[in-house]
PDB file of C-alpha atoms in Angstrom:
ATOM      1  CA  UNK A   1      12.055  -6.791  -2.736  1.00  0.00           C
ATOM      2  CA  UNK A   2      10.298  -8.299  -6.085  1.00  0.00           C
ATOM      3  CA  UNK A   3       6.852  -9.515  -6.065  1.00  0.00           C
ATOM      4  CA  UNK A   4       6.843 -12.573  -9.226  1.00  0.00           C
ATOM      5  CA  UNK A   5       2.840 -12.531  -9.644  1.00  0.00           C
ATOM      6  CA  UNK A   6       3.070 -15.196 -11.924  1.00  0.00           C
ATOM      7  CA  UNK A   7       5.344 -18.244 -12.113  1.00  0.00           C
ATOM      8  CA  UNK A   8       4.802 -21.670 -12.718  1.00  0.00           C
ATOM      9  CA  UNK A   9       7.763 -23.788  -9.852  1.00  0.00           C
ATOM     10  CA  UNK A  10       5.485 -26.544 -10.081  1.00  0.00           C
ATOM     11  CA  UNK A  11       6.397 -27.128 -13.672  1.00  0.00           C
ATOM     12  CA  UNK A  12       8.210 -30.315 -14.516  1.00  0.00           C
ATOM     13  CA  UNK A  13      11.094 -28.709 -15.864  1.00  0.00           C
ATOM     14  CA  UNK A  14      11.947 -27.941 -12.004  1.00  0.00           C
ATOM     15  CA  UNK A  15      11.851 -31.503 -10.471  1.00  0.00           C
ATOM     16  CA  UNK A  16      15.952 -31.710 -10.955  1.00  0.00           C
ATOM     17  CA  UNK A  17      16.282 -28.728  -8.219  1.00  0.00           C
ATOM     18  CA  UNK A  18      13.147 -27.297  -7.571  1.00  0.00           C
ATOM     19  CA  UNK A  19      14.002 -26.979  -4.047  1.00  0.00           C
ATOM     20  CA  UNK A  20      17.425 -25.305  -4.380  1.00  0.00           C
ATOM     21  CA  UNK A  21      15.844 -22.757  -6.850  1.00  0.00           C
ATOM     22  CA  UNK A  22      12.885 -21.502  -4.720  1.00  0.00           C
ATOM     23  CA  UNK A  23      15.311 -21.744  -1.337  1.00  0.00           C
ATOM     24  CA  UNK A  24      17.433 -19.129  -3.316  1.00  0.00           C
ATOM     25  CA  UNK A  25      14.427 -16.780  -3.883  1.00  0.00           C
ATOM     26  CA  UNK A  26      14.723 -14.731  -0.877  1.00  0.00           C
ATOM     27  CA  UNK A  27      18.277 -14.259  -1.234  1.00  0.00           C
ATOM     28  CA  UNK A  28      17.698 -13.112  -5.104  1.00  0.00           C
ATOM     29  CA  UNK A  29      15.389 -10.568  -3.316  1.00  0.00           C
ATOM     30  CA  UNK A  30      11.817 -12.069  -4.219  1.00  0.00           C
ATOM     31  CA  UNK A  31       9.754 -11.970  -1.232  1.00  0.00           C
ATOM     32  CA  UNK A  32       6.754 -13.097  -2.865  1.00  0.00           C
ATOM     33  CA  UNK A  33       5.418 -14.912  -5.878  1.00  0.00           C
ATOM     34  CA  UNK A  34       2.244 -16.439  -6.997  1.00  0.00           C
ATOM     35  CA  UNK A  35       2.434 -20.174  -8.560  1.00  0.00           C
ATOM     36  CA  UNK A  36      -0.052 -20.531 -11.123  1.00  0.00           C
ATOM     37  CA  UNK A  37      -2.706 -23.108 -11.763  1.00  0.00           C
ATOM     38  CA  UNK A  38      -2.904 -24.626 -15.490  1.00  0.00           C
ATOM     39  CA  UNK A  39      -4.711 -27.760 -14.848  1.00  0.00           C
ATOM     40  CA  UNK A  40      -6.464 -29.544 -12.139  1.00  0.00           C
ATOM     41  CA  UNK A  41      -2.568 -30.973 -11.171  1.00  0.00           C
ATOM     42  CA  UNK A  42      -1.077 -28.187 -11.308  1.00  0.00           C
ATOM     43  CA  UNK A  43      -3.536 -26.177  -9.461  1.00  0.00           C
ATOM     44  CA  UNK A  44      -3.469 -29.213  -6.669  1.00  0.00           C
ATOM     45  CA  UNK A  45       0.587 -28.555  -7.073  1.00  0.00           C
ATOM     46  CA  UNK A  46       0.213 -24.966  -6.070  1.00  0.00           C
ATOM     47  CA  UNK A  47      -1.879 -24.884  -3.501  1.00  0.00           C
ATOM     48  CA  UNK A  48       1.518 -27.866  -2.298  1.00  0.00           C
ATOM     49  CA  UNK A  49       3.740 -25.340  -2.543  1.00  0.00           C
ATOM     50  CA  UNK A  50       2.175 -22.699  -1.433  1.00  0.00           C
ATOM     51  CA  UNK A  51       2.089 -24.634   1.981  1.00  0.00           C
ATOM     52  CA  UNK A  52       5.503 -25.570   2.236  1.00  0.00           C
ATOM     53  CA  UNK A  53       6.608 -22.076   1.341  1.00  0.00           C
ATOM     54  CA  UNK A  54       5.427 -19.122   3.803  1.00  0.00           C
ATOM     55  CA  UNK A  55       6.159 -16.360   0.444  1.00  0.00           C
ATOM     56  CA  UNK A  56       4.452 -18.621  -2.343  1.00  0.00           C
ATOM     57  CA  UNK A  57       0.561 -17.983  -2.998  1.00  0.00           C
ATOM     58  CA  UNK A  58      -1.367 -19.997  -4.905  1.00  0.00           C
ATOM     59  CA  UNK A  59      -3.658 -19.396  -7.914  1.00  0.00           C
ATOM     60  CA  UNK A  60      -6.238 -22.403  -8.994  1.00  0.00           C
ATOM     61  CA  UNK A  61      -8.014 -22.539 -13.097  1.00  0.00           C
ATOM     62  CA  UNK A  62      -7.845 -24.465 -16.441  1.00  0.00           C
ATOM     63  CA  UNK A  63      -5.745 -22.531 -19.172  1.00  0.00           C
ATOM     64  CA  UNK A  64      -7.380 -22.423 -22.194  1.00  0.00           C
ATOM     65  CA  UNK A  65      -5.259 -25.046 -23.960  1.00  0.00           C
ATOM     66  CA  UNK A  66      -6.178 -27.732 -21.391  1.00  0.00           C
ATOM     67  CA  UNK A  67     -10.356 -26.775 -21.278  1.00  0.00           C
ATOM     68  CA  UNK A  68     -11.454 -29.533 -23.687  1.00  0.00           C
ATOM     69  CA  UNK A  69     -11.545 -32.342 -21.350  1.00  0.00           C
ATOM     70  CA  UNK A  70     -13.492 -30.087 -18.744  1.00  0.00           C
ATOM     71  CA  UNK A  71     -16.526 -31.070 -16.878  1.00  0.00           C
ATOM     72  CA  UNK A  72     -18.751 -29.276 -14.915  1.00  0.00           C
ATOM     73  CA  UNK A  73     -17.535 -31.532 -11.484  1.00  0.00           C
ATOM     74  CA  UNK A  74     -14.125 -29.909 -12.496  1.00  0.00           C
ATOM     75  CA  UNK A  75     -15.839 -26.260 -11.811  1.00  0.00           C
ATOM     76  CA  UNK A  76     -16.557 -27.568  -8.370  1.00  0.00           C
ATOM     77  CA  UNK A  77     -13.509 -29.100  -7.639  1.00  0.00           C
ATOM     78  CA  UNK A  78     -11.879 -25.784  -8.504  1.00  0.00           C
ATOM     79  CA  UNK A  79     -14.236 -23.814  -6.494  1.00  0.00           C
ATOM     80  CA  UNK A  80     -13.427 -25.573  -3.371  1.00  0.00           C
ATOM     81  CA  UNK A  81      -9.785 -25.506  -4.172  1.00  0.00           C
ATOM     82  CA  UNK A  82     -10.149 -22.081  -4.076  1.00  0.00           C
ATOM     83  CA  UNK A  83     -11.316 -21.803  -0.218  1.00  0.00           C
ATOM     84  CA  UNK A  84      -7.352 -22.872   0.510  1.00  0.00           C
ATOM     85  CA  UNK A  85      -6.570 -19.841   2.344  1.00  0.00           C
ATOM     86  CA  UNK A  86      -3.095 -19.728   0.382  1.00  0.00           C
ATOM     87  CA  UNK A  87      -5.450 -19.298  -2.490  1.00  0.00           C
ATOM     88  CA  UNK A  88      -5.385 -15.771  -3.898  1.00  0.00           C
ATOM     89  CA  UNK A  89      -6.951 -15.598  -7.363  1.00  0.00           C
ATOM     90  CA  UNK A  90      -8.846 -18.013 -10.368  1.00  0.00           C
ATOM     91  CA  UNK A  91      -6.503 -18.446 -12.827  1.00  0.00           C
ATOM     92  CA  UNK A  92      -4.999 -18.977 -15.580  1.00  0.00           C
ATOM     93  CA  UNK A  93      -7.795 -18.845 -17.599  1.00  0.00           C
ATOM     94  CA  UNK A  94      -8.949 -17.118 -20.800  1.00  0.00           C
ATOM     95  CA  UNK A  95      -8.545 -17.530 -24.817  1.00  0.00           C
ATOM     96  CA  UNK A  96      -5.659 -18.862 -26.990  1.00  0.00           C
ATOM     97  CA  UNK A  97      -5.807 -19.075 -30.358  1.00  0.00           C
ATOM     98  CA  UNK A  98      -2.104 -19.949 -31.401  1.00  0.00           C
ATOM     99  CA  UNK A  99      -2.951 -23.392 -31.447  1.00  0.00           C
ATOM    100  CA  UNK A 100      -6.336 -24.779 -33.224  1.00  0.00           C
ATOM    101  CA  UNK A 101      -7.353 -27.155 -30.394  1.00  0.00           C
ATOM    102  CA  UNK A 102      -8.899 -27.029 -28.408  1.00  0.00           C
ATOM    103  CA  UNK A 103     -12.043 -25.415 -30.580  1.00  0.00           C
ATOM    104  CA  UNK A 104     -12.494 -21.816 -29.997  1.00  0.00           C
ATOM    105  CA  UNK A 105     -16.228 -21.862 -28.539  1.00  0.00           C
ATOM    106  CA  UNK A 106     -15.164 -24.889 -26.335  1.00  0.00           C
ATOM    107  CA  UNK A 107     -12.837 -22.292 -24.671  1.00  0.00           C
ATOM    108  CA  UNK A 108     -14.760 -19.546 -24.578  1.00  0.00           C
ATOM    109  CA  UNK A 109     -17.569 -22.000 -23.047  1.00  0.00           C
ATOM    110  CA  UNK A 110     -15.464 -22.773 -20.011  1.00  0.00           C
ATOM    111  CA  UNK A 111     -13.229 -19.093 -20.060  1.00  0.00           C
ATOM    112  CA  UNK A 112     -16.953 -17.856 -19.489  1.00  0.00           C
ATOM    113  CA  UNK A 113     -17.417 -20.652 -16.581  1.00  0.00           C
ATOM    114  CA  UNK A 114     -14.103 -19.978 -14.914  1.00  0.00           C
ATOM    115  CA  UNK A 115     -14.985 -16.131 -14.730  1.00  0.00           C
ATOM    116  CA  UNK A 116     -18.199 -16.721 -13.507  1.00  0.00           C
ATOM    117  CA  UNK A 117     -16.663 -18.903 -10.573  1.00  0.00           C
ATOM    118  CA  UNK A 118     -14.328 -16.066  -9.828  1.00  0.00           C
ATOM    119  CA  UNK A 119     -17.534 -13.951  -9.625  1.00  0.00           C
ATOM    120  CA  UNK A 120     -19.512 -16.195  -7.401  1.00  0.00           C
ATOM    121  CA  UNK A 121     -16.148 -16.437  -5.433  1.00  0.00           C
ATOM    122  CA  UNK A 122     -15.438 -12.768  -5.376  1.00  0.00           C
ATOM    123  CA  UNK A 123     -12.147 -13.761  -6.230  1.00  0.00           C
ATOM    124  CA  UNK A 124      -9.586 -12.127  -9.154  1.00  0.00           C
ATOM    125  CA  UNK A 125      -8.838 -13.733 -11.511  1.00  0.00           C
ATOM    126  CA  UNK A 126      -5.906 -14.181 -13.841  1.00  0.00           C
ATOM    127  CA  UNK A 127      -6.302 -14.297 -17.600  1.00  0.00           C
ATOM    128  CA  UNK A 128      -4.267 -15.750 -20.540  1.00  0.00           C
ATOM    129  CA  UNK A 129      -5.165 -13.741 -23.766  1.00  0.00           C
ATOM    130  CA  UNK A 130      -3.028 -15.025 -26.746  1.00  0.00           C
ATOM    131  CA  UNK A 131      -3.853 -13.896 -30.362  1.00  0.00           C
ATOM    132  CA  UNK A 132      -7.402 -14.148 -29.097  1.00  0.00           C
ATOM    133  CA  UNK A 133      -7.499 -10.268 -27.822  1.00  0.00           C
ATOM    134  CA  UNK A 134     -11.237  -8.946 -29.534  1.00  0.00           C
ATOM    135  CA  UNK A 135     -12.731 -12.342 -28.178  1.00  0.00           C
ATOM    136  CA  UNK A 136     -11.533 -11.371 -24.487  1.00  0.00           C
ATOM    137  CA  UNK A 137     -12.589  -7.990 -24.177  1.00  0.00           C
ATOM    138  CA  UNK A 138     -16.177  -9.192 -25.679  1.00  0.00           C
ATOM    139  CA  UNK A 139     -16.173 -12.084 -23.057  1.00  0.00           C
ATOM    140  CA  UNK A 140     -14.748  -9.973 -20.007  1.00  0.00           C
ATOM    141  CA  UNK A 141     -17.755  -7.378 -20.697  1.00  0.00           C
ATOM    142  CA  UNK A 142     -20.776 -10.017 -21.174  1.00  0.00           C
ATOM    143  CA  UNK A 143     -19.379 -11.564 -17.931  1.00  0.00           C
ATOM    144  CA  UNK A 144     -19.387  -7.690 -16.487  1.00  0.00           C
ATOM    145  CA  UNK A 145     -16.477  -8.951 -13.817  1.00  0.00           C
ATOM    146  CA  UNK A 146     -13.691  -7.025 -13.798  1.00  0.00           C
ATOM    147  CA  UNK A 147     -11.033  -7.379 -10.953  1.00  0.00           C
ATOM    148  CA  UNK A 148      -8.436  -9.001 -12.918  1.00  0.00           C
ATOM    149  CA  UNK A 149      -4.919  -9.069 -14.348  1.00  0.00           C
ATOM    150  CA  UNK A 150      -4.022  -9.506 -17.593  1.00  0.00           C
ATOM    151  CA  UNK A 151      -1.240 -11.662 -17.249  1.00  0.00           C
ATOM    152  CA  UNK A 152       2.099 -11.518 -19.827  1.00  0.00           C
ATOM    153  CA  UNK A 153       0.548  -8.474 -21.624  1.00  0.00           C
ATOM    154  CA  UNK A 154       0.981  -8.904 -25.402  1.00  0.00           C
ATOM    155  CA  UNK A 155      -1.817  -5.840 -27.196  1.00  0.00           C
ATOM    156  CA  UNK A 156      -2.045  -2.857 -27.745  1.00  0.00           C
ATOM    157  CA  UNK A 157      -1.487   0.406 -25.896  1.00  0.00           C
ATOM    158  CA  UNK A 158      -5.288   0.630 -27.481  1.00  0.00           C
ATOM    159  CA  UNK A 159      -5.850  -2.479 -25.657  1.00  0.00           C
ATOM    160  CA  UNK A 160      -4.638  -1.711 -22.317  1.00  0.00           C
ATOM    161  CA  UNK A 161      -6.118   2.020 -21.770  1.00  0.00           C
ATOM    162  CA  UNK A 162      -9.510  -0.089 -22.339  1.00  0.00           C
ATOM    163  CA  UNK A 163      -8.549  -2.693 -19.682  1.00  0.00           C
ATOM    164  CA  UNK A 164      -7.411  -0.032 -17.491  1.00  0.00           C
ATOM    165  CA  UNK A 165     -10.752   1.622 -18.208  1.00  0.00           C
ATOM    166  CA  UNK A 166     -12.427  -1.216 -16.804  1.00  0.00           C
ATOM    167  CA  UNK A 167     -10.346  -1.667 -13.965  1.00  0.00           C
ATOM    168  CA  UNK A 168      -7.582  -4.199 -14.744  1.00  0.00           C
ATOM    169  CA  UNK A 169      -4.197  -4.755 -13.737  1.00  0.00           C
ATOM    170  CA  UNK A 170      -1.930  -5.047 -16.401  1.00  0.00           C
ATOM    171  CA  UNK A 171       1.407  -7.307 -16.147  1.00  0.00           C
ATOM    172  CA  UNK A 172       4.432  -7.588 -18.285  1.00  0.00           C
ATOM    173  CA  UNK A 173       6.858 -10.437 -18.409  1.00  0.00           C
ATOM    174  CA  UNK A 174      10.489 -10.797 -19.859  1.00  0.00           C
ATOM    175  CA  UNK A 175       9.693 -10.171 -23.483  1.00  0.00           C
ATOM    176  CA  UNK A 176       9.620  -6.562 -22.476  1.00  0.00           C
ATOM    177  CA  UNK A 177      13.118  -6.876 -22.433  1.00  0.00           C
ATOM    178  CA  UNK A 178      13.826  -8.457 -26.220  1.00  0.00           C
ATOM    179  CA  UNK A 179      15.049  -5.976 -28.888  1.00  0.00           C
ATOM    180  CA  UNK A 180      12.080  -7.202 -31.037  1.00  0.00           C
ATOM    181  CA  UNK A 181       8.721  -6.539 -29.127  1.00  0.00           C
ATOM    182  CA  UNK A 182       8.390  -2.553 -29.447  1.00  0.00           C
ATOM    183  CA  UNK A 183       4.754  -2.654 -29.108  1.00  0.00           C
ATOM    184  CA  UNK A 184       5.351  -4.022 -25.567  1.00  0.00           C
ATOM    185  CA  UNK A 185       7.806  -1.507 -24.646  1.00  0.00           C
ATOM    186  CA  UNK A 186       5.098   1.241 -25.569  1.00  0.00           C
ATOM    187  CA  UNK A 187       2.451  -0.057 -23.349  1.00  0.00           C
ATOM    188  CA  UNK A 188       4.828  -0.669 -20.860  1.00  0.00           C
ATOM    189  CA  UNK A 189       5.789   2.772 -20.643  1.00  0.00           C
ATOM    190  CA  UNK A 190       2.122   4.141 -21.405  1.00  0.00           C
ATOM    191  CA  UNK A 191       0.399   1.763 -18.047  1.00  0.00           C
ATOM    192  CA  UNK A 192       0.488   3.677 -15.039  1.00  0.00           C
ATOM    193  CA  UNK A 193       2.886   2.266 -12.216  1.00  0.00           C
ATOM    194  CA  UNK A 194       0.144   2.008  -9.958  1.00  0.00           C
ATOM    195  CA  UNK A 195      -1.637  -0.263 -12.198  1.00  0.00           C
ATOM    196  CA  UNK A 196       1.483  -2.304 -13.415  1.00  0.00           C
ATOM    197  CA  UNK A 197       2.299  -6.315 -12.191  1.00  0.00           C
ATOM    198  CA  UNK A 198       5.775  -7.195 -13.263  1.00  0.00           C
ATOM    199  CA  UNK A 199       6.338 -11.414 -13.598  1.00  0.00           C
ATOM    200  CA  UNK A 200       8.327 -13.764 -14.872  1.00  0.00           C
ATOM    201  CA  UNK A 201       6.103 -16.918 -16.408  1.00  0.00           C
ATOM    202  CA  UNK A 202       8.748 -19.133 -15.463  1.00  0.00           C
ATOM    203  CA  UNK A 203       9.884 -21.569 -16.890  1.00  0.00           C
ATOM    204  CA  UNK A 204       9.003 -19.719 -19.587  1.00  0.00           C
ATOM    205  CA  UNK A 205       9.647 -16.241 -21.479  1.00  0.00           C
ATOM    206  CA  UNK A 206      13.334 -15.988 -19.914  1.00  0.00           C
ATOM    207  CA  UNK A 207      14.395 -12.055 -20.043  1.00  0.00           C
ATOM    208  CA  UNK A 208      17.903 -11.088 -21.333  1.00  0.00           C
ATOM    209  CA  UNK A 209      20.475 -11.269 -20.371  1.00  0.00           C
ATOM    210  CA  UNK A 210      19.592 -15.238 -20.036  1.00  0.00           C
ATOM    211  CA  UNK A 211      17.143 -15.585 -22.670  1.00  0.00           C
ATOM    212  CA  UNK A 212      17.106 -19.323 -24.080  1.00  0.00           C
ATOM    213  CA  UNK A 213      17.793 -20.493 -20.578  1.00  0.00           C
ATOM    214  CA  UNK A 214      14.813 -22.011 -17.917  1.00  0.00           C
ATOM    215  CA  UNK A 215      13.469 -19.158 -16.570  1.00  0.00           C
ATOM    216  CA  UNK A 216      12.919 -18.909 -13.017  1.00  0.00           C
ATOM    217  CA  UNK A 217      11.111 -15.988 -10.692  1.00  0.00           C
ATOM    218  CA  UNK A 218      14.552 -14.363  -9.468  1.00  0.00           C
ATOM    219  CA  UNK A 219      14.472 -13.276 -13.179  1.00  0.00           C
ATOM    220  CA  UNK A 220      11.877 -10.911 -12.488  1.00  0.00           C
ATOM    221  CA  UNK A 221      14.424  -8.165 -11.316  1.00  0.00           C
ATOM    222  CA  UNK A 222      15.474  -8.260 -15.528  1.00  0.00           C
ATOM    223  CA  UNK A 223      11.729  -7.655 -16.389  1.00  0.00           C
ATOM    224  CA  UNK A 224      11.943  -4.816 -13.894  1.00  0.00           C
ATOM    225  CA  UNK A 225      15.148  -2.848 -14.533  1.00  0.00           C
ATOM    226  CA  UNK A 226      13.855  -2.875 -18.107  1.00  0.00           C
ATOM    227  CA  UNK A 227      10.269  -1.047 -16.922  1.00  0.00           C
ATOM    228  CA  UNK A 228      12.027   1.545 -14.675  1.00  0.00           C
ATOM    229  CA  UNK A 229      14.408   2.477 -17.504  1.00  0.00           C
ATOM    230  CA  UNK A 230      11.185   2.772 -20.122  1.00  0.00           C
ATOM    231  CA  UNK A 231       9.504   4.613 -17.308  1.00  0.00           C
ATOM    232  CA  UNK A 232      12.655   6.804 -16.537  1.00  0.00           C
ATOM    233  CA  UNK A 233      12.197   6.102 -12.591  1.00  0.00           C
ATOM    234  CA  UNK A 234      14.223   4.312 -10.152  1.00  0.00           C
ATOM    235  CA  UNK A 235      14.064  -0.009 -10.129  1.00  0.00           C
ATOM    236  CA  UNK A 236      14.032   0.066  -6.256  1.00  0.00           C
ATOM    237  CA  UNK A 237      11.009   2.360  -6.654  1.00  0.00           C
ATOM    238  CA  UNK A 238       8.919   0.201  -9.575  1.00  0.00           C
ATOM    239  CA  UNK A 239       9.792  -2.799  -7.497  1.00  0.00           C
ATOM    240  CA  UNK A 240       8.033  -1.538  -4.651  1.00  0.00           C
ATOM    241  CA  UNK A 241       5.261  -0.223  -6.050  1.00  0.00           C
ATOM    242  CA  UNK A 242       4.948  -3.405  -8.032  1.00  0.00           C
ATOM    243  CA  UNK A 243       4.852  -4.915  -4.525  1.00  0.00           C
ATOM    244  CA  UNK A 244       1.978  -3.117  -3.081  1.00  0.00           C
ATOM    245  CA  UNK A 245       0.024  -3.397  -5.928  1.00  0.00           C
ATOM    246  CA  UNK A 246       0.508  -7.462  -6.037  1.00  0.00           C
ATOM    247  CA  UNK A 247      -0.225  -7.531  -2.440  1.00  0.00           C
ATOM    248  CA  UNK A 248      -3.255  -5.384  -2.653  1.00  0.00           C
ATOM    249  CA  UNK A 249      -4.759  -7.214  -5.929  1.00  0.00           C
ATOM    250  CA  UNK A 250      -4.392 -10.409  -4.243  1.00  0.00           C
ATOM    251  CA  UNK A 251      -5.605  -9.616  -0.557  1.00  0.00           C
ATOM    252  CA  UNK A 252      -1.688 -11.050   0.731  1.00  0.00           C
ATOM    253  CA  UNK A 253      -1.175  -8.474   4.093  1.00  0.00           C
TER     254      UNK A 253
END
């Protein structure tokens, strides 16, 4: 049974079926998943799901693309968002510097807020590093909190052995399995098992053999039969280690 530990089934692109497609979860062998905050909606639409669905969890934060409208009443409306006890982490927050807005030291500003939250919370967290990796690690240590994930992995093997270092979880998504992201591939096969999240990101970053479709969380058992082969061990066996280590990052019993 897959654990998706990051998906996003609140996302518009699933108000056509979005019932039919999570109803079919269980039977594509996902018996959990974790829908992911972006927003103040979207964290609101989580915590929704995550109480109509007994095997959806919720995570609550502001991804860094959405932080420059952020006030400091939207801290505390996160914080007691995240007493829901379907609530399982802070997140997605962190750094992304693909696009040019918002600034970059209005979203280190509130990436720096968020984690502190998640501190005061003792709470993990989930973070979003894109093309932003040196300003992370710098942030992650002033902060000094480290029970996180970093979620759809995309540095260095360099990278990850100092996450792991620190205490991190790292997770890889379905790029993993596209014939033009070797560096992922390495650190896949470099991260310890025991250490390792596998997700999906859906509706995003679809895996072959359906990439350029809507990605959805029974994809994740592409993103792992991709791992186990780097990692020469069995899928049944990455799946369920995967499992335990979702369960145990998150506190789900």
């Amino acid at each position: 049974m897959y654990f998706d530990t990051h998906t996003h089934l609140d996302d518009e692109k699933f108000d056509p079926d979005r019932e039919l497609v999570i109803e079919n979860l269980k039977k594509e062998g996902v018996s959990l998943a974790v829908n992911v905050g972006a927003d103040l909606t979207s964290s609101k639409n989580s915590i929704a799901l995550a109480e109509q669905y007994d095997f959806i969890y919720a995570a609550v934060g502001v991804h860094p693309n959405e932080v420059g409208e952020m006030q400091d009443e939207d801290l505390e409306t996160l914080a007691d968002m995240a007493k829901h006890e379907k609530v399982v982490a802070v997140g997605e927050i962190g750094l992304d510097y693909h696009y040019d807005e918002p600034g970059r030291d209005v979203q280190k500003l509130w990436f720096e807020k968020q984690l502190r939250m998640a501190q005061a919370l003792n709470m993990p967290f989930i973070v979003h590093d894109r093309d932003a990796h040196q300003d992370t690690l710098e942030l992650l240590k002033k902060v000094g909190y480290y029970n996180g994930v970093m979620h759809c992995f995309s540095g260095s093997c360099e990278m990850a052995k100092i996450l792991l270092d620190l205490g991190f979880y790292i997770s890889i998504a379905g790029q993993v399995t596209f014939k033009n992201a070797p560096k992922v591939k390495e650190v896949a096969k470099m991260v310890p098992a025991d250490r390792l999240f596998i997700e999906t990101d859906s509706p995003y970053l679809t895996p072959e053999p359906h990439r350029g479709e809507r990605n959805n969380s029974a994809n994740v058992k592409f993103t792992c039969a991709k791992i186990a082969e780097l990692k020469e061990i069995s899928a049944e066996k990455l799946a369920k280690v995967t499992l335990e280590n979702g369960k145990k990052f998150y506190g789900i019993r």
